[in-house]
Amino acid sequence: AQSVTQPDIHITVSEGASLELRCNYSYGATPYLFWYVQSPGQGLQLLLKYFSGDTLVQGIKGFEAEFKRSQSSFNLRKPSVHWSDAAEYFCAVARPITAGNKLTFGGGTRVLVKP
Amino acid sequence: EPEVTQTPSHQVTQMGQEVILRCVPISNHLYFYWYRQILGQKVEFLVSFYNNEISEKSEIFDDQFSVERPDGSNFTLKIRSTKLEDSAMYFCASTRGSGTDTQYFGPGTRLTVL
Protein backbone atom coordinates (compact mmCIF):
# COMPACT_ATOMS: atom_id res chain seq x y z
CA ALA A 1 0.00 0.00 0.00
CA GLN A 2 1.20 3.49 -0.72
CA SER A 3 2.01 5.93 2.07
CA VAL A 4 3.27 9.48 2.35
CA THR A 5 5.29 11.05 5.14
CA GLN A 6 5.72 14.74 5.76
CA PRO A 7 8.24 14.86 8.60
CA ASP A 8 7.65 18.49 9.56
CA ILE A 9 4.33 19.28 11.21
CA HIS A 10 5.05 22.98 11.55
CA ILE A 11 7.55 25.28 9.88
CA THR A 12 8.03 28.95 10.68
CA VAL A 13 9.80 31.07 8.11
CA SER A 14 10.47 34.77 7.77
CA GLU A 15 8.91 36.66 4.90
CA GLY A 16 11.37 36.77 2.03
CA ALA A 17 13.25 33.69 3.19
CA SER A 18 13.33 30.43 1.29
CA LEU A 19 11.07 27.52 2.13
CA GLU A 20 11.50 23.79 1.67
CA LEU A 21 8.87 21.25 2.66
CA ARG A 22 9.81 17.61 2.76
CA CYS A 23 7.81 14.71 1.43
CA ASN A 24 8.76 11.04 1.31
CA TYR A 25 6.61 8.32 -0.16
CA SER A 26 6.46 4.57 -0.11
CA TYR A 27 5.28 2.86 -3.26
CA GLY A 28 6.42 -0.06 -5.38
CA ALA A 29 6.95 1.99 -8.50
CA THR A 30 7.02 5.69 -9.28
CA PRO A 31 3.63 7.07 -8.38
CA TYR A 32 2.02 10.24 -9.56
CA LEU A 33 3.02 12.97 -7.10
CA PHE A 34 1.19 16.11 -6.05
CA TRP A 35 1.42 19.08 -3.74
CA TYR A 36 -1.76 20.75 -2.55
CA VAL A 37 -2.20 23.85 -0.40
CA GLN A 38 -5.05 24.58 1.97
CA SER A 39 -5.64 28.11 3.19
CA PRO A 40 -8.01 28.64 6.14
CA GLY A 41 -11.62 28.10 5.10
CA GLN A 42 -10.60 26.99 1.61
CA GLY A 43 -10.49 23.67 -0.14
CA LEU A 44 -7.35 21.98 -1.32
CA GLN A 45 -5.72 23.72 -4.27
CA LEU A 46 -3.21 21.97 -6.51
CA LEU A 47 0.21 23.62 -6.58
CA LEU A 48 1.96 21.20 -8.91
CA LYS A 49 2.12 17.61 -10.03
CA TYR A 50 4.65 15.14 -11.39
CA PHE A 51 3.97 12.20 -13.64
CA SER A 52 7.16 11.60 -15.57
CA GLY A 53 9.98 13.36 -17.39
CA ASP A 54 11.84 16.35 -16.02
CA THR A 55 12.26 15.78 -12.30
CA LEU A 56 12.02 19.49 -11.48
CA VAL A 57 8.45 20.70 -11.88
CA GLN A 58 7.17 24.23 -11.71
CA GLY A 59 3.86 25.09 -10.17
CA ILE A 60 1.69 28.03 -9.36
CA LYS A 61 2.52 30.83 -6.91
CA GLY A 62 6.27 30.46 -7.54
CA PHE A 63 6.56 26.95 -6.11
CA GLU A 64 8.66 24.15 -7.53
CA ALA A 65 9.27 20.56 -6.51
CA GLU A 66 11.97 18.05 -7.28
CA PHE A 67 11.40 14.33 -7.64
CA LYS A 68 14.30 12.20 -6.45
CA ARG A 69 13.70 8.55 -7.19
CA SER A 70 16.72 7.38 -5.18
CA GLN A 71 15.36 9.06 -2.05
CA SER A 72 11.66 8.47 -2.73
CA SER A 73 11.19 12.17 -2.15
CA PHE A 74 9.26 15.01 -3.70
CA ASN A 75 10.24 18.14 -1.80
CA LEU A 76 8.52 21.46 -2.36
CA ARG A 77 10.46 24.70 -2.50
CA LYS A 78 9.93 28.40 -2.85
CA PRO A 79 12.86 30.83 -3.07
CA SER A 80 11.16 33.74 -1.29
CA VAL A 81 7.99 33.36 0.74
CA HIS A 82 5.24 35.91 0.99
CA TRP A 83 2.91 36.38 3.95
CA SER A 84 0.12 34.93 1.80
CA ASP A 85 1.97 31.60 1.68
CA ALA A 86 0.95 30.90 5.27
CA ALA A 87 -1.19 27.79 4.91
CA GLU A 88 -1.13 24.04 5.27
CA TYR A 89 0.64 22.07 2.57
CA PHE A 90 -0.13 18.48 1.67
CA CYS A 91 1.91 16.07 -0.37
CA ALA A 92 -0.06 13.30 -2.06
CA VAL A 93 0.54 10.28 -4.27
CA ALA A 94 -1.61 8.29 -6.63
CA ARG A 95 -1.15 5.08 -8.54
CA PRO A 96 0.01 5.68 -12.12
CA ILE A 97 -3.18 4.33 -13.68
CA THR A 98 -5.21 5.66 -16.56
CA ALA A 99 -8.22 6.99 -14.68
CA GLY A 100 -9.99 7.41 -11.42
CA ASN A 101 -7.00 7.69 -9.12
CA LYS A 102 -7.55 8.10 -5.44
CA LEU A 103 -5.09 10.35 -3.66
CA THR A 104 -3.14 9.25 -0.60
CA PHE A 105 -2.12 12.25 1.47
CA GLY A 106 0.63 12.97 3.92
CA GLY A 107 -0.15 14.50 7.27
CA GLY A 108 0.47 18.04 6.13
CA THR A 109 2.92 20.77 7.08
CA ARG A 110 1.59 24.00 8.51
CA VAL A 111 3.65 27.01 7.41
CA LEU A 112 3.71 30.17 9.48
CA VAL A 113 5.25 33.29 7.97
CA LYS A 114 6.86 35.87 10.27
CA PRO A 115 6.92 39.49 9.15
CA GLU B 1 -12.90 29.45 -13.20
CA PRO B 2 -15.24 26.54 -12.49
CA GLU B 3 -15.16 25.20 -8.98
CA VAL B 4 -16.52 22.42 -6.81
CA THR B 5 -19.08 23.63 -4.30
CA GLN B 6 -20.27 21.96 -1.12
CA THR B 7 -23.21 22.54 1.17
CA PRO B 8 -23.62 23.06 4.02
CA SER B 9 -20.33 24.49 5.19
CA HIS B 10 -21.03 23.27 8.71
CA GLN B 11 -23.47 20.61 9.85
CA VAL B 12 -24.20 19.77 13.47
CA THR B 13 -26.16 16.61 14.21
CA GLN B 14 -27.02 14.29 17.04
CA MET B 15 -25.48 10.84 17.22
CA GLY B 16 -27.64 8.31 15.42
CA GLN B 17 -29.14 10.83 13.01
CA GLU B 18 -28.81 10.63 9.25
CA VAL B 19 -26.93 13.36 7.41
CA ILE B 20 -26.56 14.14 3.75
CA LEU B 21 -23.62 16.17 2.54
CA ARG B 22 -24.00 17.77 -0.86
CA CYS B 23 -21.50 18.57 -3.55
CA VAL B 24 -21.78 20.07 -7.01
CA PRO B 25 -18.77 18.89 -9.04
CA ILE B 26 -17.40 20.74 -12.05
CA SER B 27 -19.85 20.24 -14.86
CA ASN B 28 -17.81 18.30 -17.43
CA HIS B 29 -16.10 16.08 -14.88
CA LEU B 30 -16.70 12.36 -14.82
CA TYR B 31 -15.05 11.05 -11.64
CA PHE B 32 -16.20 12.12 -8.20
CA TYR B 33 -14.65 11.54 -4.81
CA TRP B 34 -15.24 11.99 -1.13
CA TYR B 35 -12.42 12.40 1.34
CA ARG B 36 -12.50 13.21 5.00
CA GLN B 37 -10.12 14.77 7.50
CA ILE B 38 -10.60 14.14 11.18
CA LEU B 39 -9.19 17.05 13.19
CA GLY B 40 -5.44 16.71 13.47
CA GLN B 41 -5.26 13.71 11.14
CA LYS B 42 -4.55 13.06 7.48
CA VAL B 43 -6.95 13.62 4.63
CA GLU B 44 -8.30 10.13 3.89
CA PHE B 45 -9.95 8.74 0.79
CA LEU B 46 -13.48 7.44 1.28
CA VAL B 47 -14.93 6.61 -2.12
CA SER B 48 -14.71 7.27 -5.84
CA PHE B 49 -17.68 7.24 -8.19
CA TYR B 50 -17.86 6.92 -11.95
CA ASN B 51 -20.62 6.17 -14.41
CA ASN B 52 -23.20 6.03 -11.63
CA GLU B 53 -21.45 3.45 -9.56
CA ILE B 54 -18.75 3.19 -6.94
CA SER B 55 -15.39 2.51 -8.58
CA GLU B 56 -13.37 2.21 -5.38
CA LYS B 57 -13.97 2.56 -1.66
CA SER B 58 -11.84 2.47 1.44
CA GLU B 59 -12.36 0.34 4.53
CA ILE B 60 -13.80 3.42 6.22
CA PHE B 61 -16.68 3.45 3.74
CA ASP B 62 -18.84 0.82 5.43
CA ASP B 63 -22.57 0.13 5.20
CA GLN B 64 -23.35 3.34 7.06
CA PHE B 65 -22.13 5.36 4.10
CA SER B 66 -23.65 5.72 0.67
CA VAL B 67 -23.15 7.99 -2.32
CA GLU B 68 -25.48 9.07 -5.04
CA ARG B 69 -25.64 11.31 -8.06
CA PRO B 70 -29.35 11.94 -8.01
CA ASP B 71 -29.81 14.47 -10.77
CA GLY B 72 -26.73 14.75 -12.97
CA SER B 73 -25.30 17.72 -11.11
CA ASN B 74 -25.30 16.95 -7.40
CA PHE B 75 -23.14 14.31 -5.75
CA THR B 76 -24.15 13.36 -2.23
CA LEU B 77 -22.66 11.48 0.68
CA LYS B 78 -25.13 10.02 3.14
CA ILE B 79 -24.24 8.77 6.58
CA ARG B 80 -27.14 6.67 7.81
CA SER B 81 -26.60 6.71 11.56
CA THR B 82 -23.88 9.09 12.62
CA LYS B 83 -21.33 8.25 15.29
CA LEU B 84 -19.17 10.60 17.33
CA GLU B 85 -16.15 9.45 15.33
CA ASP B 86 -17.75 10.63 12.08
CA SER B 87 -17.01 14.21 13.16
CA ALA B 88 -14.63 15.49 10.51
CA MET B 89 -14.21 17.79 7.55
CA TYR B 90 -15.58 16.11 4.43
CA PHE B 91 -14.18 17.13 1.07
CA CYS B 92 -15.70 16.45 -2.30
CA ALA B 93 -13.48 16.35 -5.38
CA SER B 94 -13.94 15.83 -9.08
CA THR B 95 -11.83 15.23 -12.15
CA ARG B 96 -12.39 14.80 -15.85
CA GLY B 97 -11.13 11.27 -15.43
CA SER B 98 -7.69 10.71 -16.86
CA GLY B 99 -5.19 9.60 -14.26
CA THR B 100 -3.12 12.69 -14.95
CA ASP B 101 -6.01 15.13 -14.60
CA THR B 102 -6.13 17.39 -11.58
CA GLN B 103 -8.55 16.57 -8.81
CA TYR B 104 -10.40 19.75 -7.89
CA PHE B 105 -11.56 19.97 -4.30
CA GLY B 106 -14.48 21.75 -2.74
CA PRO B 107 -14.13 23.87 0.42
CA GLY B 108 -15.41 21.09 2.63
CA THR B 109 -18.27 20.48 5.04
CA ARG B 110 -17.43 20.38 8.70
CA LEU B 111 -19.59 17.70 10.32
CA THR B 112 -19.95 17.79 14.09
CA VAL B 113 -21.68 14.85 15.75
CA LEU B 114 -22.85 15.46 19.33
XYZ file of C-alpha atoms in Angstrom:
229
model
C 0.000 0.000 0.000
C 1.201 3.491 -0.718
C 2.008 5.927 2.068
C 3.267 9.483 2.354
C 5.293 11.053 5.139
C 5.723 14.739 5.760
C 8.237 14.862 8.597
C 7.650 18.492 9.563
C 4.325 19.275 11.207
C 5.046 22.982 11.554
C 7.552 25.277 9.883
C 8.034 28.949 10.684
C 9.800 31.066 8.106
C 10.470 34.772 7.770
C 8.914 36.663 4.902
C 11.370 36.771 2.031
C 13.252 33.687 3.194
C 13.331 30.433 1.294
C 11.072 27.518 2.127
C 11.500 23.791 1.672
C 8.870 21.252 2.660
C 9.810 17.610 2.759
C 7.813 14.706 1.435
C 8.755 11.038 1.309
C 6.611 8.325 -0.158
C 6.458 4.566 -0.112
C 5.281 2.856 -3.259
C 6.417 -0.061 -5.376
C 6.945 1.988 -8.499
C 7.022 5.691 -9.281
C 3.627 7.069 -8.378
C 2.020 10.244 -9.557
C 3.019 12.970 -7.095
C 1.193 16.110 -6.050
C 1.424 19.079 -3.736
C -1.765 20.745 -2.550
C -2.198 23.849 -0.398
C -5.050 24.582 1.965
C -5.642 28.105 3.194
C -8.014 28.638 6.135
C -11.615 28.095 5.095
C -10.600 26.988 1.609
C -10.493 23.674 -0.144
C -7.345 21.980 -1.318
C -5.715 23.718 -4.272
C -3.214 21.970 -6.510
C 0.211 23.622 -6.577
C 1.959 21.204 -8.912
C 2.123 17.610 -10.033
C 4.654 15.143 -11.391
C 3.968 12.198 -13.639
C 7.161 11.600 -15.575
C 9.981 13.359 -17.389
C 11.841 16.348 -16.023
C 12.264 15.783 -12.297
C 12.016 19.487 -11.481
C 8.453 20.705 -11.876
C 7.174 24.228 -11.706
C 3.858 25.093 -10.171
C 1.688 28.030 -9.357
C 2.521 30.830 -6.909
C 6.266 30.464 -7.545
C 6.555 26.952 -6.114
C 8.655 24.146 -7.532
C 9.269 20.563 -6.510
C 11.967 18.053 -7.280
C 11.395 14.335 -7.635
C 14.295 12.200 -6.450
C 13.704 8.546 -7.188
C 16.715 7.377 -5.178
C 15.362 9.064 -2.049
C 11.656 8.466 -2.726
C 11.192 12.167 -2.150
C 9.261 15.009 -3.697
C 10.240 18.140 -1.802
C 8.523 21.460 -2.357
C 10.464 24.703 -2.495
C 9.925 28.403 -2.846
C 12.859 30.830 -3.065
C 11.158 33.743 -1.294
C 7.987 33.355 0.741
C 5.239 35.912 0.993
C 2.910 36.382 3.954
C 0.124 34.932 1.803
C 1.970 31.598 1.682
C 0.950 30.905 5.271
C -1.188 27.787 4.906
C -1.127 24.037 5.273
C 0.636 22.066 2.572
C -0.131 18.477 1.672
C 1.914 16.066 -0.368
C -0.064 13.296 -2.065
C 0.541 10.283 -4.266
C -1.615 8.294 -6.635
C -1.145 5.085 -8.539
C 0.006 5.682 -12.124
C -3.182 4.334 -13.681
C -5.209 5.664 -16.558
C -8.217 6.990 -14.684
C -9.994 7.414 -11.422
C -6.997 7.686 -9.116
C -7.551 8.097 -5.440
C -5.088 10.352 -3.656
C -3.145 9.251 -0.595
C -2.124 12.250 1.472
C 0.632 12.973 3.921
C -0.147 14.500 7.275
C 0.473 18.041 6.128
C 2.917 20.771 7.084
C 1.595 24.004 8.511
C 3.654 27.009 7.414
C 3.715 30.171 9.482
C 5.255 33.289 7.967
C 6.861 35.874 10.266
C 6.922 39.490 9.146
C -12.899 29.453 -13.204
C -15.236 26.544 -12.494
C -15.161 25.199 -8.978
C -16.522 22.420 -6.811
C -19.082 23.628 -4.303
C -20.270 21.958 -1.121
C -23.209 22.543 1.171
C -23.621 23.062 4.018
C -20.328 24.494 5.186
C -21.032 23.271 8.714
C -23.474 20.605 9.855
C -24.205 19.774 13.467
C -26.157 16.613 14.208
C -27.022 14.290 17.040
C -25.481 10.839 17.224
C -27.636 8.308 15.418
C -29.136 10.827 13.011
C -28.811 10.632 9.246
C -26.927 13.361 7.410
C -26.563 14.141 3.749
C -23.616 16.170 2.538
C -23.996 17.767 -0.860
C -21.505 18.572 -3.553
C -21.780 20.070 -7.013
C -18.771 18.891 -9.038
C -17.400 20.741 -12.048
C -19.855 20.243 -14.865
C -17.813 18.296 -17.428
C -16.096 16.083 -14.877
C -16.698 12.361 -14.822
C -15.052 11.053 -11.636
C -16.200 12.115 -8.204
C -14.645 11.543 -4.814
C -15.244 11.986 -1.133
C -12.416 12.405 1.339
C -12.498 13.212 5.003
C -10.124 14.768 7.496
C -10.596 14.137 11.180
C -9.189 17.047 13.188
C -5.436 16.706 13.469
C -5.263 13.712 11.137
C -4.551 13.063 7.475
C -6.949 13.623 4.627
C -8.300 10.127 3.886
C -9.947 8.742 0.791
C -13.477 7.439 1.282
C -14.926 6.615 -2.122
C -14.706 7.269 -5.838
C -17.678 7.238 -8.190
C -17.863 6.918 -11.954
C -20.621 6.171 -14.411
C -23.198 6.027 -11.634
C -21.449 3.451 -9.555
C -18.750 3.192 -6.936
C -15.390 2.515 -8.577
C -13.368 2.212 -5.383
C -13.969 2.555 -1.664
C -11.838 2.466 1.444
C -12.356 0.341 4.532
C -13.796 3.419 6.223
C -16.679 3.451 3.741
C -18.842 0.824 5.427
C -22.570 0.128 5.197
C -23.355 3.343 7.063
C -22.129 5.360 4.095
C -23.650 5.718 0.669
C -23.149 7.992 -2.320
C -25.480 9.070 -5.041
C -25.643 11.311 -8.058
C -29.355 11.937 -8.012
C -29.809 14.471 -10.772
C -26.727 14.751 -12.974
C -25.298 17.717 -11.107
C -25.298 16.947 -7.395
C -23.138 14.307 -5.750
C -24.152 13.360 -2.234
C -22.659 11.483 0.684
C -25.129 10.022 3.145
C -24.237 8.771 6.582
C -27.137 6.667 7.809
C -26.598 6.711 11.560
C -23.878 9.092 12.618
C -21.328 8.247 15.293
C -19.168 10.597 17.327
C -16.148 9.449 15.331
C -17.749 10.634 12.082
C -17.010 14.206 13.160
C -14.627 15.486 10.513
C -14.206 17.790 7.547
C -15.585 16.112 4.430
C -14.185 17.126 1.068
C -15.703 16.446 -2.301
C -13.476 16.346 -5.379
C -13.941 15.828 -9.081
C -11.830 15.232 -12.147
C -12.387 14.795 -15.847
C -11.125 11.275 -15.434
C -7.689 10.707 -16.858
C -5.187 9.599 -14.263
C -3.120 12.695 -14.946
C -6.014 15.127 -14.601
C -6.129 17.388 -11.581
C -8.552 16.568 -8.810
C -10.396 19.752 -7.892
C -11.557 19.975 -4.299
C -14.475 21.750 -2.745
C -14.126 23.866 0.415
C -15.409 21.087 2.630
C -18.272 20.478 5.037
C -17.429 20.380 8.699
C -19.585 17.697 10.324
C -19.953 17.792 14.092
C -21.685 14.854 15.752
C -22.847 15.463 19.326
